[in-house]
Amino acid sequence: MPLRLLRFALSHKHPEPPMFTEHDQLGKTYDVVIIGGGGHGLAAAYYLARNHGIKNVCVLEKNYLGGGNTGRNTTIVRSNYLTPEGVAFYDRSVKLFQDLSQDFDLNLFYSTRGHFTLAHTDSAMRTMRWRAEVNKHLGVESEVVDRDFIRRMVPEMDLDCSGHSPIHGALYHKPGAVARHDAVAWGYGRGADMRGVEIFQKTEVTRIDVKHGKVRGVDTSRGYISTPKVLCAVAGSTPRITQMVGIRTPIVIQPLQACVTEPIKPWLDTIIVSGSLHVYVSQSDRGELVMGASVDPYEIHSTRSTLDFTEGLTAHMLDMFPFLSNTKVNRQWAGMADMTPDFAPIMGKTPIEGFYIDAGWGTWGFKATPVCGETMSYTVAHDQDHELIRTFRLSRFKELDLTGEKGAASVGH
Amino acid sequence: MKLLTCPINGTRPLQEFTWGGEFREMPDPEQATDEEWADYVFNRSGAPGVKKEWWHHTASGVWFIAERDTERDIVLRTYLYTGKMSDD
Ligand SMILES: Cc1cc2nc3c(=O)[nH]c(=O)nc-3n(C[C@H](O)[C@H](O)[C@H](O)COP(=O)(O)OP(=O)(O)OC[C@H]3O[C@@H](n4cnc5c(N)ncnc54)[C@H](O)[C@@H]3O)c2cc1C
């Protein structure tokens, strides 16, 4: 047993300080108020303090830290997207992720696994080739591989998928990884807290005070705060907040579900995604298979889960891995995904002065947590969109200048 | 099993239907500014509430309107589109 654990066992007091300071009272004014204590909000707070020296900041979370989509996601990190803007953006995030455990002095269990996107049709193969070329051009490791390569790497897979959906090949992305999602939120939270940011859980923003097109403060379940700058990082609750300031967006909320099996002996060390079969899977350190599919087929603002989902998902899992037929599903859950029509996020300044948005993260925003924190903190500090996020601005819709990331993001992960 | 009532075919399993998104009044394409048109095409009232939405009974091709509470996922009523929605 490690000595640290022994210290816990023998000590009467809790020998490890808590991750965050508990503040009794909300302050009266802050330079920046961040709504949402998920990974994105906490990362923005961390980089505001660390990179820009802005420390009079609070993060308001209506439930507990990381309890939104951050703590519900299947933690796939990758950068093999389709548009050059998307690839550059996600690649920056993967690079930040790789150093994050060091940065935080906290083990994120960041585990580089290699990521396969399977192609079951000629047209899917064409998209894979296109993605591989864009990726390589931007220096991202990504290549189209054939059945033999897949067979060597994943010998357990039935490459013919019971005969009705044979796999032609795949896009292989070596840096594809998984990480411990809670730890990402906690690491950013602790880092921000250490630098003077105040974090409040169980504190809900109920109104945003806007006068003459400018933010002046927020009403919360624990009183009023005055502030010139508000960053909205609330994923599935985004339309409720944008409604408070009268901004219209294309965001539609659809649940995204996931589930895990009972722990089994380690056999799958890569991440497997199939767009045609609507399935993605990896095996956790505990041996559970972590699985997800596409979003539910219509708008719902709750996190209920359904039998339809597990039935559909497990049927497709068995097409690929028939030997799992006796493996049991242990838990299932859902998050509210904030979907956009072009499968790209909405980030940056808005028509309201001092109101910044980091949303539209749908089913793919965990991997972007570090880069969102970095670029949004810059945007808030300088009141100017960071160059990596200009393509994701809210005004792209009225300018009819959409981003078009569907080919690489439509199966949620 | 979740059920939905098609005004023509009666109550059927939800799997037989496709969601067509929120019902929106189309502005006159000749009169609308580019901005009004983009707002109509892209923007939605994303916050929860009782909404009018298009649903499609896939097997028979019937399109109709459902009024649904998007937080509780409960359908209040369904009816055929008659061409005048804003008056009712
Ligand atoms: C099942 C599932 C699987 C996914 N898989 C992947 C994946 O494999 N890879 C990937 O990259 N992404 C994935 N995603 C997407 C990813 O989880 C999200 O995009 C990302 O976590 C969003 O982080 P966030 O910090 O913006 O939001 P959240 O973590 O949702 O945080 C927002 C917080 O805001 C709080 N809040 C809301 N309203 C208020 C208010 N009025 N006042 C105060 N606080 C408020 C909420 O309580 C919440 O904690 C998945 C999502 C789901 C649901």
mmCIF file of C-alpha atoms in Angstrom, chain B:
data_model
loop_
_atom_site.group_PDB
_atom_site.id
_atom_site.type_symbol
_atom_site.label_atom_id
_atom_site.label_comp_id
_atom_site.label_asym_id
_atom_site.label_seq_id
_atom_site.Cartn_x
_atom_site.Cartn_y
_atom_site.Cartn_z
ATOM 1 C CA MET B 1 -43.021 1.859 -25.314
ATOM 2 C CA LYS B 2 -43.591 5.539 -26.120
ATOM 3 C CA LEU B 3 -46.665 6.316 -28.191
ATOM 4 C CA LEU B 4 -47.666 9.209 -30.405
ATOM 5 C CA THR B 5 -51.064 9.880 -31.967
ATOM 6 C CA CYS B 6 -51.114 10.591 -35.692
ATOM 7 C CA PRO B 7 -54.280 12.522 -36.633
ATOM 8 C CA ILE B 8 -54.846 10.141 -39.583
ATOM 9 C CA ASN B 9 -53.466 6.770 -38.435
ATOM 10 C CA GLY B 10 -54.186 6.898 -34.724
ATOM 11 C CA THR B 11 -51.898 5.998 -31.836
ATOM 12 C CA ARG B 12 -48.688 4.306 -32.980
ATOM 13 C CA PRO B 13 -45.267 3.481 -31.438
ATOM 14 C CA LEU B 14 -42.876 6.442 -31.472
ATOM 15 C CA GLN B 15 -40.409 4.462 -33.628
ATOM 16 C CA GLU B 16 -42.787 4.978 -36.570
ATOM 17 C CA PHE B 17 -42.322 8.745 -36.433
ATOM 18 C CA THR B 18 -39.622 11.249 -37.320
ATOM 19 C CA TRP B 19 -39.241 14.596 -35.581
ATOM 20 C CA GLY B 20 -39.325 17.525 -37.990
ATOM 21 C CA GLY B 21 -38.234 20.290 -35.606
ATOM 22 C CA GLU B 22 -39.955 23.336 -34.207
ATOM 23 C CA PHE B 23 -42.817 24.882 -36.207
ATOM 24 C CA ARG B 24 -41.825 28.358 -37.448
ATOM 25 C CA GLU B 25 -43.758 30.917 -39.509
ATOM 26 C CA MET B 26 -41.916 31.446 -42.804
ATOM 27 C CA PRO B 27 -41.390 35.115 -43.607
ATOM 28 C CA ASP B 28 -42.225 36.214 -47.150
ATOM 29 C CA PRO B 29 -39.010 35.382 -49.071
ATOM 30 C CA GLU B 30 -39.560 38.382 -51.370
ATOM 31 C CA GLN B 31 -39.891 40.844 -48.498
ATOM 32 C CA ALA B 32 -37.538 39.417 -45.836
ATOM 33 C CA THR B 33 -34.073 40.883 -45.357
ATOM 34 C CA ASP B 34 -31.129 38.453 -45.450
ATOM 35 C CA GLU B 35 -30.903 38.678 -41.687
ATOM 36 C CA GLU B 36 -34.600 37.838 -41.176
ATOM 37 C CA TRP B 37 -34.239 34.941 -43.578
ATOM 38 C CA ALA B 38 -31.130 33.562 -41.789
ATOM 39 C CA ASP B 39 -32.954 33.912 -38.477
ATOM 40 C CA TYR B 40 -35.839 31.857 -39.869
ATOM 41 C CA VAL B 41 -33.570 29.192 -41.360
ATOM 42 C CA PHE B 42 -31.172 28.697 -38.448
ATOM 43 C CA ASN B 43 -32.393 30.078 -35.137
ATOM 44 C CA ARG B 44 -34.683 28.173 -32.791
ATOM 45 C CA SER B 45 -36.373 28.888 -29.484
ATOM 46 C CA GLY B 46 -33.999 26.519 -27.732
ATOM 47 C CA ALA B 47 -35.212 26.966 -24.142
ATOM 48 C CA PRO B 48 -37.600 24.369 -22.691
ATOM 49 C CA GLY B 49 -41.355 24.885 -22.887
ATOM 50 C CA VAL B 50 -44.534 23.707 -24.599
ATOM 51 C CA LYS B 51 -43.683 23.910 -28.285
ATOM 52 C CA LYS B 52 -45.414 23.327 -31.586
ATOM 53 C CA GLU B 53 -43.383 20.977 -33.718
ATOM 54 C CA TRP B 54 -43.566 19.055 -36.956
ATOM 55 C CA TRP B 55 -43.779 15.271 -36.784
ATOM 56 C CA HIS B 56 -43.851 12.822 -39.688
ATOM 57 C CA HIS B 57 -45.523 9.423 -39.659
ATOM 58 C CA THR B 58 -42.850 7.689 -41.698
ATOM 59 C CA ALA B 59 -44.898 4.702 -42.872
ATOM 60 C CA SER B 60 -47.752 6.754 -44.370
ATOM 61 C CA GLY B 61 -45.989 10.042 -45.059
ATOM 62 C CA VAL B 62 -48.373 12.166 -42.979
ATOM 63 C CA TRP B 63 -46.919 15.404 -41.623
ATOM 64 C CA PHE B 64 -48.715 16.926 -38.635
ATOM 65 C CA ILE B 65 -48.242 19.254 -35.671
ATOM 66 C CA ALA B 66 -47.677 18.098 -32.075
ATOM 67 C CA GLU B 67 -47.743 20.376 -29.046
ATOM 68 C CA ARG B 68 -45.167 18.950 -26.673
ATOM 69 C CA ASP B 69 -43.651 19.870 -23.326
ATOM 70 C CA THR B 70 -39.945 19.517 -24.122
ATOM 71 C CA GLU B 71 -38.896 19.312 -20.472
ATOM 72 C CA ARG B 72 -41.221 16.483 -19.421
ATOM 73 C CA ASP B 73 -41.472 14.983 -22.912
ATOM 74 C CA ILE B 74 -45.280 14.863 -22.784
ATOM 75 C CA VAL B 75 -47.409 15.444 -25.897
ATOM 76 C CA LEU B 76 -50.435 17.642 -25.155
ATOM 77 C CA ARG B 77 -52.178 17.387 -28.536
ATOM 78 C CA THR B 78 -51.637 16.582 -32.193
ATOM 79 C CA TYR B 79 -53.479 17.876 -35.251
ATOM 80 C CA LEU B 80 -53.119 18.412 -38.981
ATOM 81 C CA TYR B 81 -51.642 21.660 -40.218
ATOM 82 C CA THR B 82 -54.364 23.918 -41.582
ATOM 83 C CA GLY B 83 -52.253 26.797 -42.797
ATOM 84 C CA LYS B 84 -53.122 29.268 -40.056
ATOM 85 C CA MET B 85 -51.176 28.682 -36.868
ATOM 86 C CA SER B 86 -50.720 32.100 -35.351
ATOM 87 C CA ASP B 87 -54.456 32.743 -34.790
ATOM 88 C CA ASP B 88 -55.294 29.746 -32.598
#
